[in-house]
mmCIF file of C-alpha atoms and ligand atoms in Angstrom:
data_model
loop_
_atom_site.group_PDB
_atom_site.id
_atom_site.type_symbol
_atom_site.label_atom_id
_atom_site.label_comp_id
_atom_site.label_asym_id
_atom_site.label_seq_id
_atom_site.Cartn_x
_atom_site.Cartn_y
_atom_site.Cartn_z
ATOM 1 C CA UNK A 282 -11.648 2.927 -5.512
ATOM 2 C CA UNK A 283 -8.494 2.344 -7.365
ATOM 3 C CA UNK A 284 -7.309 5.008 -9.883
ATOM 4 C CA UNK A 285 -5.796 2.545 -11.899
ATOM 5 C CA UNK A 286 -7.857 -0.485 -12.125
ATOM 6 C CA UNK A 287 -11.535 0.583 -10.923
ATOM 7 C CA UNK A 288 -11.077 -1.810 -8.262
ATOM 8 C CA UNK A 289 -12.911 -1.096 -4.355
ATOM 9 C CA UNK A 290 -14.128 -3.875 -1.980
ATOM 10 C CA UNK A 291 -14.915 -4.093 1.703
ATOM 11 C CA UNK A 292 -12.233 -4.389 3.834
ATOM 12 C CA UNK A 293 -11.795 -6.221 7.003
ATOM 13 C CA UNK A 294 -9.188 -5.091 9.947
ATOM 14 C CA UNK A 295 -8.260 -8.008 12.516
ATOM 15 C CA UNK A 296 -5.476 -7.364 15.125
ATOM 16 C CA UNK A 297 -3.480 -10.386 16.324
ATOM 17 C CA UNK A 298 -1.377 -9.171 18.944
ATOM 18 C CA UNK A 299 1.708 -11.541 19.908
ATOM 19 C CA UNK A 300 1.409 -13.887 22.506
ATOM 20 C CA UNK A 301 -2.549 -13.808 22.902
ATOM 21 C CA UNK A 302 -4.651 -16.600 21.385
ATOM 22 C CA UNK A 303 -6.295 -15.448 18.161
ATOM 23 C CA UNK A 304 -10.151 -15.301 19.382
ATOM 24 C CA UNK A 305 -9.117 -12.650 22.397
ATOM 25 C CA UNK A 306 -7.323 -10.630 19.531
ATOM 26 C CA UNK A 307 -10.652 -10.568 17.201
ATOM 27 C CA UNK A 308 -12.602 -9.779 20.564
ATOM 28 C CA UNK A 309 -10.104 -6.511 20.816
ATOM 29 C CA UNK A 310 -11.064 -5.685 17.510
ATOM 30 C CA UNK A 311 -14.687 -5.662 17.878
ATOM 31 C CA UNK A 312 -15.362 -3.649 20.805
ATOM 32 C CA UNK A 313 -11.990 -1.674 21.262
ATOM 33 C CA UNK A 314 -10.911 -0.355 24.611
ATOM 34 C CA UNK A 315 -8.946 2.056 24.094
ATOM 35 C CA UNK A 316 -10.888 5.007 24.596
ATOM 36 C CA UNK A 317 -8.072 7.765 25.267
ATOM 37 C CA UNK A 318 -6.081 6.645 21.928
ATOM 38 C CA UNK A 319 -8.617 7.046 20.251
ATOM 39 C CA UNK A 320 -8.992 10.488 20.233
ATOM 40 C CA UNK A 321 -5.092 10.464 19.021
ATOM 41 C CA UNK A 322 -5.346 8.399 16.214
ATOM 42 C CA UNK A 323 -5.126 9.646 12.016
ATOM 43 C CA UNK A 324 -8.402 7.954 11.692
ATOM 44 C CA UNK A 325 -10.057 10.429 14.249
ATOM 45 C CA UNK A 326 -8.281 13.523 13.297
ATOM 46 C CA UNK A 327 -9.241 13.188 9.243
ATOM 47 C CA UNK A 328 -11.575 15.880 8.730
ATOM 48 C CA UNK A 329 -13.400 13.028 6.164
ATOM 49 C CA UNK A 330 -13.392 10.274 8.627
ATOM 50 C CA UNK A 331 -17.086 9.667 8.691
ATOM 51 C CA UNK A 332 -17.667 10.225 5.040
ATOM 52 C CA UNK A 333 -17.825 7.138 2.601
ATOM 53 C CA UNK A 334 -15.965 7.623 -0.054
ATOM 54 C CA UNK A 335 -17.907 7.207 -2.915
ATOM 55 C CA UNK A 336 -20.427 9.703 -1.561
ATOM 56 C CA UNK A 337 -18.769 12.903 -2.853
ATOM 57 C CA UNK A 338 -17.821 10.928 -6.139
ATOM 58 C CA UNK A 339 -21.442 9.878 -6.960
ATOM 59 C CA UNK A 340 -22.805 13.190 -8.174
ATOM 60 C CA UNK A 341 -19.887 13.092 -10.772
ATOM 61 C CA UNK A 342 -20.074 9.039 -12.217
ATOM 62 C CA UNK A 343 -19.653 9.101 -15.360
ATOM 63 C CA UNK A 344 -22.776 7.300 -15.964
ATOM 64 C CA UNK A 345 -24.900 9.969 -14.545
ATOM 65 C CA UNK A 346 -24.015 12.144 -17.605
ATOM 66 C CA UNK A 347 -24.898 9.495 -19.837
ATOM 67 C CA UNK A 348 -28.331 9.291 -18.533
ATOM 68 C CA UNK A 349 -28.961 12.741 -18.656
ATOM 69 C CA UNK A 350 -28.066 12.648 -22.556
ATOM 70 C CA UNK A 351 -29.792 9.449 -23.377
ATOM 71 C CA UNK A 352 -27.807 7.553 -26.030
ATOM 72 C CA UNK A 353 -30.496 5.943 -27.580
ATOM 73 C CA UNK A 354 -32.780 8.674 -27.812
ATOM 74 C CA UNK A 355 -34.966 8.254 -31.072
ATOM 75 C CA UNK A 356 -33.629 11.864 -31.865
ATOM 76 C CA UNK A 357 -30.174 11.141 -31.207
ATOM 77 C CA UNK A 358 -29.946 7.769 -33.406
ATOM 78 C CA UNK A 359 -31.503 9.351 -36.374
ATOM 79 C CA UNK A 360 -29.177 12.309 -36.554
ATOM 80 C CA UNK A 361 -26.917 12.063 -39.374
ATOM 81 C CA UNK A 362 -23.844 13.613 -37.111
ATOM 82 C CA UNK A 363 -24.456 10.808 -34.106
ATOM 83 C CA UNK A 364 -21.166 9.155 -34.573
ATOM 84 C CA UNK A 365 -19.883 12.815 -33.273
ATOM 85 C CA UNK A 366 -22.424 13.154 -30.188
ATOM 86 C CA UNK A 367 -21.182 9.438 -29.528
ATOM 87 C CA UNK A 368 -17.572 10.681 -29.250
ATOM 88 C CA UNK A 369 -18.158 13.597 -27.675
ATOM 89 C CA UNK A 370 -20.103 11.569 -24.831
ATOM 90 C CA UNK A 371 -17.197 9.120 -24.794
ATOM 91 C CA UNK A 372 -14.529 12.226 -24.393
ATOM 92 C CA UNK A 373 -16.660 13.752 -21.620
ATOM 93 C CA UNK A 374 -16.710 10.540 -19.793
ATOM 94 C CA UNK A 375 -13.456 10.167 -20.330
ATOM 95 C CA UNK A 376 -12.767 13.506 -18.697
ATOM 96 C CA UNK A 377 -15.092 12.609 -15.917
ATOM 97 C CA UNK A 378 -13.294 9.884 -14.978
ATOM 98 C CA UNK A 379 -9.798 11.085 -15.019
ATOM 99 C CA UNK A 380 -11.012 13.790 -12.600
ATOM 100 C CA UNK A 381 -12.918 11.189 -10.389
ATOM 101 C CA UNK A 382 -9.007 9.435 -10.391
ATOM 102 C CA UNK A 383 -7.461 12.640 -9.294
ATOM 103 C CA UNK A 384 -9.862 12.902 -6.213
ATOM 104 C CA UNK A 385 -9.137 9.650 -5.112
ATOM 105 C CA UNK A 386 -5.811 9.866 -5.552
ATOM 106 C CA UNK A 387 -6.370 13.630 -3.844
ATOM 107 C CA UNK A 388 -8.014 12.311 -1.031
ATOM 108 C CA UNK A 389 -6.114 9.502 -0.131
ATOM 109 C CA UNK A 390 -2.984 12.072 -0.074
ATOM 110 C CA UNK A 391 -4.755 13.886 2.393
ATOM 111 C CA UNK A 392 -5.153 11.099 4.543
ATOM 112 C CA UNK A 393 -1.625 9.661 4.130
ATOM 113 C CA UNK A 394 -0.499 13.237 5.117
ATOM 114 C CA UNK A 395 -2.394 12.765 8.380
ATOM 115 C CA UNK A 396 -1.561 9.473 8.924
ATOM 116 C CA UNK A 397 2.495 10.927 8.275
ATOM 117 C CA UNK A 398 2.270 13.804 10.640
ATOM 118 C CA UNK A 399 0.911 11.197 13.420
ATOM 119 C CA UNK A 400 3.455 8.750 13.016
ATOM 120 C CA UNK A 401 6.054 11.729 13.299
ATOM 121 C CA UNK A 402 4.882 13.597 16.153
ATOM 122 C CA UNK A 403 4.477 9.864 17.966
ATOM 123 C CA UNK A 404 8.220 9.081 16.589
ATOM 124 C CA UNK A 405 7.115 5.993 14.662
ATOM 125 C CA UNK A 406 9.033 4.825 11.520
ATOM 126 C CA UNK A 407 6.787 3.226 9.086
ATOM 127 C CA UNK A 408 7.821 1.432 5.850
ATOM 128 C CA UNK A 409 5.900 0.711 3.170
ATOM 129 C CA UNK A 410 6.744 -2.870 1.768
ATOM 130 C CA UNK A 411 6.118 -3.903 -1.871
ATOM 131 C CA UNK A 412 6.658 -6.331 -4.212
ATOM 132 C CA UNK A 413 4.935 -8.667 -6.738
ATOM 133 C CA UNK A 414 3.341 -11.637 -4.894
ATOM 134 C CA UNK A 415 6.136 -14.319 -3.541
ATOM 135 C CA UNK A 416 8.862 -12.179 -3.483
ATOM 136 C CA UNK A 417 9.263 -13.008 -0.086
ATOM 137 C CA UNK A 418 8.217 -9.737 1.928
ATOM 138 C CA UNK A 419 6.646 -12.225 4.766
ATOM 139 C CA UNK A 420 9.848 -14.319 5.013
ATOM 140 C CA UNK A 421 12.167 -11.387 5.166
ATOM 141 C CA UNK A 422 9.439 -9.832 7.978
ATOM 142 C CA UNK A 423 9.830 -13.037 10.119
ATOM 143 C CA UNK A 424 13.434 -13.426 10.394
ATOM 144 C CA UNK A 425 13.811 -9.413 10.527
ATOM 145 C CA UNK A 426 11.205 -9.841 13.866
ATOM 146 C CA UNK A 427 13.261 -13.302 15.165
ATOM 147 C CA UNK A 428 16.452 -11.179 14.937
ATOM 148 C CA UNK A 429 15.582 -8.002 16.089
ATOM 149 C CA UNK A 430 13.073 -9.096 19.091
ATOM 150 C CA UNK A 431 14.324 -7.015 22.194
ATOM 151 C CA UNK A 432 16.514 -5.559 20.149
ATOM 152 C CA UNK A 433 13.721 -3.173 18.071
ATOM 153 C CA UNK A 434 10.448 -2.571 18.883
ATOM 154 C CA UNK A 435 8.454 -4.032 15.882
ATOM 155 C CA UNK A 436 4.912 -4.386 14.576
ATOM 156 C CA UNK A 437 3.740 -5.359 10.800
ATOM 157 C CA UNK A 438 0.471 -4.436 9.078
ATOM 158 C CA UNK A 439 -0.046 -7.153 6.683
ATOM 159 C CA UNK A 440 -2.476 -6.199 3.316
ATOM 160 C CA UNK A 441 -3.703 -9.734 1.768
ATOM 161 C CA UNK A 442 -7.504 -9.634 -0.567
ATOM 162 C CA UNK A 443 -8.057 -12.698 1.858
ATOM 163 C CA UNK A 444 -6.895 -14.596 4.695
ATOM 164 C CA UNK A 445 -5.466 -14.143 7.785
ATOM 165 C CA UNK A 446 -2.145 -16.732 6.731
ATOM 166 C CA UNK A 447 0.490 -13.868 7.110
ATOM 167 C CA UNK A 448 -0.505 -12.327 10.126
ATOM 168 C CA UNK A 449 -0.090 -15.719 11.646
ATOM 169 C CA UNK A 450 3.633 -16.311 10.574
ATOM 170 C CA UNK A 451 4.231 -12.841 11.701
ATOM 171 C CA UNK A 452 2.495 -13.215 15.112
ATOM 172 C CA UNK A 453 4.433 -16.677 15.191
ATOM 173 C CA UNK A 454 7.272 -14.714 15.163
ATOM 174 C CA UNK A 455 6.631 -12.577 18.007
ATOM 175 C CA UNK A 456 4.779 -9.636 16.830
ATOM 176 C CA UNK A 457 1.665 -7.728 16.964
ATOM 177 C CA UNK A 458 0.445 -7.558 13.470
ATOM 178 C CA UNK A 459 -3.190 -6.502 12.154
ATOM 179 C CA UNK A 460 -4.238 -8.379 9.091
ATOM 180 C CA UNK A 461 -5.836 -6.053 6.420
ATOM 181 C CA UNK A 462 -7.831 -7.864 3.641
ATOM 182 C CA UNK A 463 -8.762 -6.004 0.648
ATOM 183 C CA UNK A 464 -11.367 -7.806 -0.946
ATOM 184 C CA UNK A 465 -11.107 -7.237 -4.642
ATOM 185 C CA UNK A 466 -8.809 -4.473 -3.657
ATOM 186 C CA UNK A 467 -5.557 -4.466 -5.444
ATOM 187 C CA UNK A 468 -3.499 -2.127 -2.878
ATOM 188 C CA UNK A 469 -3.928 -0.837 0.485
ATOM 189 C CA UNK A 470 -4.548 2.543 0.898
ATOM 190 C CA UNK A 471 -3.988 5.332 3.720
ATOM 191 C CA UNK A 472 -7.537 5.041 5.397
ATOM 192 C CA UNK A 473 -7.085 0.837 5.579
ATOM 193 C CA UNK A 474 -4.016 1.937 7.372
ATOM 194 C CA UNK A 475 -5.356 4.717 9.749
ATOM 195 C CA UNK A 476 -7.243 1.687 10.874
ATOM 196 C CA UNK A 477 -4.548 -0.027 11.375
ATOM 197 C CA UNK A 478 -2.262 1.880 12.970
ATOM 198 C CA UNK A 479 -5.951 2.888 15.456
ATOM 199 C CA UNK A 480 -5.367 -1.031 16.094
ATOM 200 C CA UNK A 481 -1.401 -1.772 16.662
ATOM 201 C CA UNK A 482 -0.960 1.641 18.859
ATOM 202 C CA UNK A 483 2.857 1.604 17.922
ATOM 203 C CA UNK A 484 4.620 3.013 20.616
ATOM 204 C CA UNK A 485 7.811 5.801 20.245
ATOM 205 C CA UNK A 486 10.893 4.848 19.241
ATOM 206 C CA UNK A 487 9.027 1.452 17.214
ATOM 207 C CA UNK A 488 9.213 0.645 13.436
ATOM 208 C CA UNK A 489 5.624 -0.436 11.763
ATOM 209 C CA UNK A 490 6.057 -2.760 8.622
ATOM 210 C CA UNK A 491 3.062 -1.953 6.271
ATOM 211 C CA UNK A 492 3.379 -5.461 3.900
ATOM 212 C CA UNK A 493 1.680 -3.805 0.878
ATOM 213 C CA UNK A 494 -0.740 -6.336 -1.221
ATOM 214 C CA UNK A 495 1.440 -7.976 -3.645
ATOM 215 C CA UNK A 496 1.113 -5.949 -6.967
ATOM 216 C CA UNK A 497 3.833 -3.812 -8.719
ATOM 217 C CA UNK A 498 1.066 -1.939 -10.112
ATOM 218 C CA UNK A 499 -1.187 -0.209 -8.046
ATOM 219 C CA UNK A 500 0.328 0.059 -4.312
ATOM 220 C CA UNK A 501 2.672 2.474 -5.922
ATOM 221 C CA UNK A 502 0.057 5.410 -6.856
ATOM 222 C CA UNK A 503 -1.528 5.056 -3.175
ATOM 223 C CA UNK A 504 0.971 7.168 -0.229
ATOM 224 C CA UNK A 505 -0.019 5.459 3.357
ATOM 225 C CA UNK A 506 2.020 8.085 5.106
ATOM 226 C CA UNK A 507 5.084 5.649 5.312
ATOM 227 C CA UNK A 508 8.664 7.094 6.090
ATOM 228 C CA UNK A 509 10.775 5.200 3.505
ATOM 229 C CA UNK A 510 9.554 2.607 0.528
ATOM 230 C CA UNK A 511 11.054 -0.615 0.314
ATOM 231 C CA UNK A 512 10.482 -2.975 -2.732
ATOM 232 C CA UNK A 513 11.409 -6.302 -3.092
ATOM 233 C CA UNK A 514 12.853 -7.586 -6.319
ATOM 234 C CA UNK A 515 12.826 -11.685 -6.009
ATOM 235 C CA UNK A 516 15.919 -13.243 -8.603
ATOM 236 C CA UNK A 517 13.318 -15.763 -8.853
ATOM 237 C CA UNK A 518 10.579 -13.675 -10.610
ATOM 238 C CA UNK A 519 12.961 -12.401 -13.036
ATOM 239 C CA UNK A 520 15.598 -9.470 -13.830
ATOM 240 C CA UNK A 521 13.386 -7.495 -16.407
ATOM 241 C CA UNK A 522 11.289 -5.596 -13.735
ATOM 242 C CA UNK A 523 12.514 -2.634 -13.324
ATOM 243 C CA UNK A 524 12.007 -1.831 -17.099
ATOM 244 C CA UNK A 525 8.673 -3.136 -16.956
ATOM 245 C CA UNK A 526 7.295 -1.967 -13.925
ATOM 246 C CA UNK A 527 8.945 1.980 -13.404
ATOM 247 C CA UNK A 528 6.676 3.404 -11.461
ATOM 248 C CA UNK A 529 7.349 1.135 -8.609
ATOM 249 C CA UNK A 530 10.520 1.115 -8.661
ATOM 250 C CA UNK A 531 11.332 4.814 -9.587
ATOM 251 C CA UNK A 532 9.487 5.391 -5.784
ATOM 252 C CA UNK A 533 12.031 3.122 -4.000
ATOM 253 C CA UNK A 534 14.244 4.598 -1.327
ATOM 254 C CA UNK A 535 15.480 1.070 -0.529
ATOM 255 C CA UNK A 536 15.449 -1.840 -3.503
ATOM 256 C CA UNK A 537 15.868 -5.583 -1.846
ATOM 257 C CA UNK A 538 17.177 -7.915 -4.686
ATOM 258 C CA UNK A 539 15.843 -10.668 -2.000
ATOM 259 C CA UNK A 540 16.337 -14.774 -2.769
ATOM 260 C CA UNK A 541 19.548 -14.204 -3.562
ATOM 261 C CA UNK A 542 19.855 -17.889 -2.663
ATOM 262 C CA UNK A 543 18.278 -19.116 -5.666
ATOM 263 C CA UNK A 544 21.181 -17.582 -7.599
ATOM 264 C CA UNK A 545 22.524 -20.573 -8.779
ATOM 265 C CA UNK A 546 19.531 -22.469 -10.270
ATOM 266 C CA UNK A 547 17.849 -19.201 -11.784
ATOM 267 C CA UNK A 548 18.362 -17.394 -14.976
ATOM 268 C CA UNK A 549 18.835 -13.835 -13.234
ATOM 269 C CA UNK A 550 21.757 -11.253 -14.748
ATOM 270 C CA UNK A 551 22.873 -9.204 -11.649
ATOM 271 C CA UNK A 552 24.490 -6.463 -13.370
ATOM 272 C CA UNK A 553 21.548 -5.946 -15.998
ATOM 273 C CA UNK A 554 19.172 -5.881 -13.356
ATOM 274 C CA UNK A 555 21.360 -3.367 -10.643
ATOM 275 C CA UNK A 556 22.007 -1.138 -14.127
ATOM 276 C CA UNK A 557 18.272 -1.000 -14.518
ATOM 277 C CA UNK A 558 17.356 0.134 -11.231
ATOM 278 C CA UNK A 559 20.068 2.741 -11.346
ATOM 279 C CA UNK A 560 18.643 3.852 -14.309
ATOM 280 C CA UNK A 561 14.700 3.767 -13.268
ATOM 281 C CA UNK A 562 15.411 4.951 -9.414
ATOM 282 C CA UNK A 563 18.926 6.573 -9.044
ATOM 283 C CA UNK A 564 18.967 7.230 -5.820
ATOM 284 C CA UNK A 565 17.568 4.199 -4.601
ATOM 285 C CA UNK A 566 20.094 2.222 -2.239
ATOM 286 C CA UNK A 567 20.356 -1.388 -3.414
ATOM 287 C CA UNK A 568 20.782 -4.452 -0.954
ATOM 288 C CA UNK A 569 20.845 -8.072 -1.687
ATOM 289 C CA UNK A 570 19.180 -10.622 0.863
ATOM 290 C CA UNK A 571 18.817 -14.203 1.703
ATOM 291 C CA UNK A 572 16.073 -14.163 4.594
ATOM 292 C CA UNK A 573 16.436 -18.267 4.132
ATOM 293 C CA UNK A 574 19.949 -17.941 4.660
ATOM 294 C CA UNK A 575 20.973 -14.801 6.518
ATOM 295 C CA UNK A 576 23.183 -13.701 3.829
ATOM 296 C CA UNK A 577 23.184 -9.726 3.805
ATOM 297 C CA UNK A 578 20.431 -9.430 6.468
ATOM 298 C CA UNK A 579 22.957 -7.596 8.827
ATOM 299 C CA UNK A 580 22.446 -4.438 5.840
ATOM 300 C CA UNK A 581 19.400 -4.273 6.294
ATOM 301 C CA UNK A 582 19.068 -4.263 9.822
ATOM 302 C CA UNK A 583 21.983 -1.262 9.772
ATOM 303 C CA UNK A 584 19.674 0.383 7.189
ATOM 304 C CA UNK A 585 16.646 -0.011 9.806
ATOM 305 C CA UNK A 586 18.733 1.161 12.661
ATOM 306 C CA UNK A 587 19.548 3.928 11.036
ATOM 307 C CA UNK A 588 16.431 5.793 10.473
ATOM 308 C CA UNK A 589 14.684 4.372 13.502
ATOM 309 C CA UNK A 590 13.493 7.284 15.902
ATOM 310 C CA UNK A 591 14.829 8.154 19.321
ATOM 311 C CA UNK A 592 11.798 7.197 21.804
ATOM 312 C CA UNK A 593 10.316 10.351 23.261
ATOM 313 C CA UNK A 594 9.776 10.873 26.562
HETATM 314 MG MG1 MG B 824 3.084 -11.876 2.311
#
């Protein structure tokens, strides 16, 4: 469950592995064959693997409370202090829930640790990817995989509520990519990407794109166990985000002012917007990119090289 917005749906995990027609990749999916790996993989390791996650949280629901003090009771409504039992429920739900938020959040850090110490001790460089939706994360992925193939080993894990439409430009591109969809889900979280990374089976020495759901909001409570977080800042969406949206950006390590194309025909003030993100992330590095165009794509790649891991042996 989200922290932040309440919302939890059922996710699907599809694997679409370059090169192979789509119905062989579901078939991988559904009965996988890797039985070795698994016993390697975050997912296995997590101590709370096989527990559902609203299990441990049930005993605690707010609502539980309420029907043990029964708001209606003929006893309650008649009592000429009710208005103060009424508030005192309300503050104890309140309670309730803010410390049903801190074990999500408290869990999923747990699992994102996991998920970080795997991706280290395999020397895998993961980077989690966020922006507001059509910022351009998917276009910048493609011509980052077109211009990197056999130069970088790359794979994406691509978080969408629904369909599989990303996964194909990226596999189109010439990578292996699992598609997450969320559901209702707002964010993907570091169990959805345990799953994933189960799926991809990055090898040393390889970078993983995680392509966060598109949301300034939520994706940046939720660690996934990434290396380095990258957000996109589109000059078409506007230059007033970092104000509006901190806590994303104060979490960058890399900011992308991307569409830097659209310059010309949009009403975007560069130096307001690159004084804001000082301001919100300070020791955020700031890039601008054309992934139509090319423009500044070489600083990125440099940026990539640089924190990509030696393979091991
Ligand atoms: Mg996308």
């Amino acid at each position: 469950m989200c922290a932040t917005c309440g919302c939890s749906g059922t996710t699907a995990v599809r694997l679409l592995p370059a090169g192979v027609p789509e119905e062989a990749g579901a078939g991988r999916q559904a009965g996988h064959p890797h039985g070795h790996a698994d016993h390697e993989h975050p997912g296995h390791e997590h101590p709370e693997h096989h527990e559902h996650p609203e299990h441990a949280e049930h005993a605690e629901h707010p609502e539980h409370a309420e029907h043990a003090e029964h708001p209606e009771h003929p006893d309650h409504a008649e009592h000429p202090e009710h208005h103060i039992h009424q508030h005192d429920q309300q503050s104890q739900a309140d309670e309730r829930t803010v410390q049903l938020q801190q074990k999500v959040l408290a869990k999923n850090d747990r699992l994102a640790q996991l998920n970080r110490d795997w991706l280290r001790q395999r020397g895998v460089l993961a980077i989690n990817l966020m922006s507001s939706p059509g910022a351009g994360k998917t276009t910048l992925l493609e011509r980052t995989a077109r211009e990197l193939k056999g130069k970088m080993s790359f794979s994406v894990i691509e978080g969408d509520q629904a369909a599989m439409l990303d996964a194909e430009r990226i596999r189109a591109a010439g990578c292996h990519v699992v598609q997450i969809n969320t559901g209702v889900g707002c964010h993907l979280d570091a169990e959805m990407v345990a799953e994933g990374l189960r799926l991809l089976d990055p090898p040393s020495g390889s970078v993983v794109m995680i392509e966060n759901v598109g949301n300034l909001v939520c994706p940046a409570l939720f660690d996934l166990g990434e290396e380095a977080r990258v957000v996109l800042a589109s000059v078409a969406e506007g230059d007033d985000k970092p104000l509006k949206y901190p806590y994303m950006f104060r979490q960058a390590d890399l900011v992308l002012v991307s569409k830097t194309d659209l310059l010309p025909y949009v009403n975007f003030d560069s130096k307001r917007h690159a004084a804001d993100v000082r301001r919100t992330a300070p020791d955020a590095l700031m890039l601008k990119v054309s992934a139509t165009t090319g423009a500044g794509m070489s600083d990125w790649y440099a940026w990539l090289r640089r924190r990509t891991p030696v393979p091991q042996e």
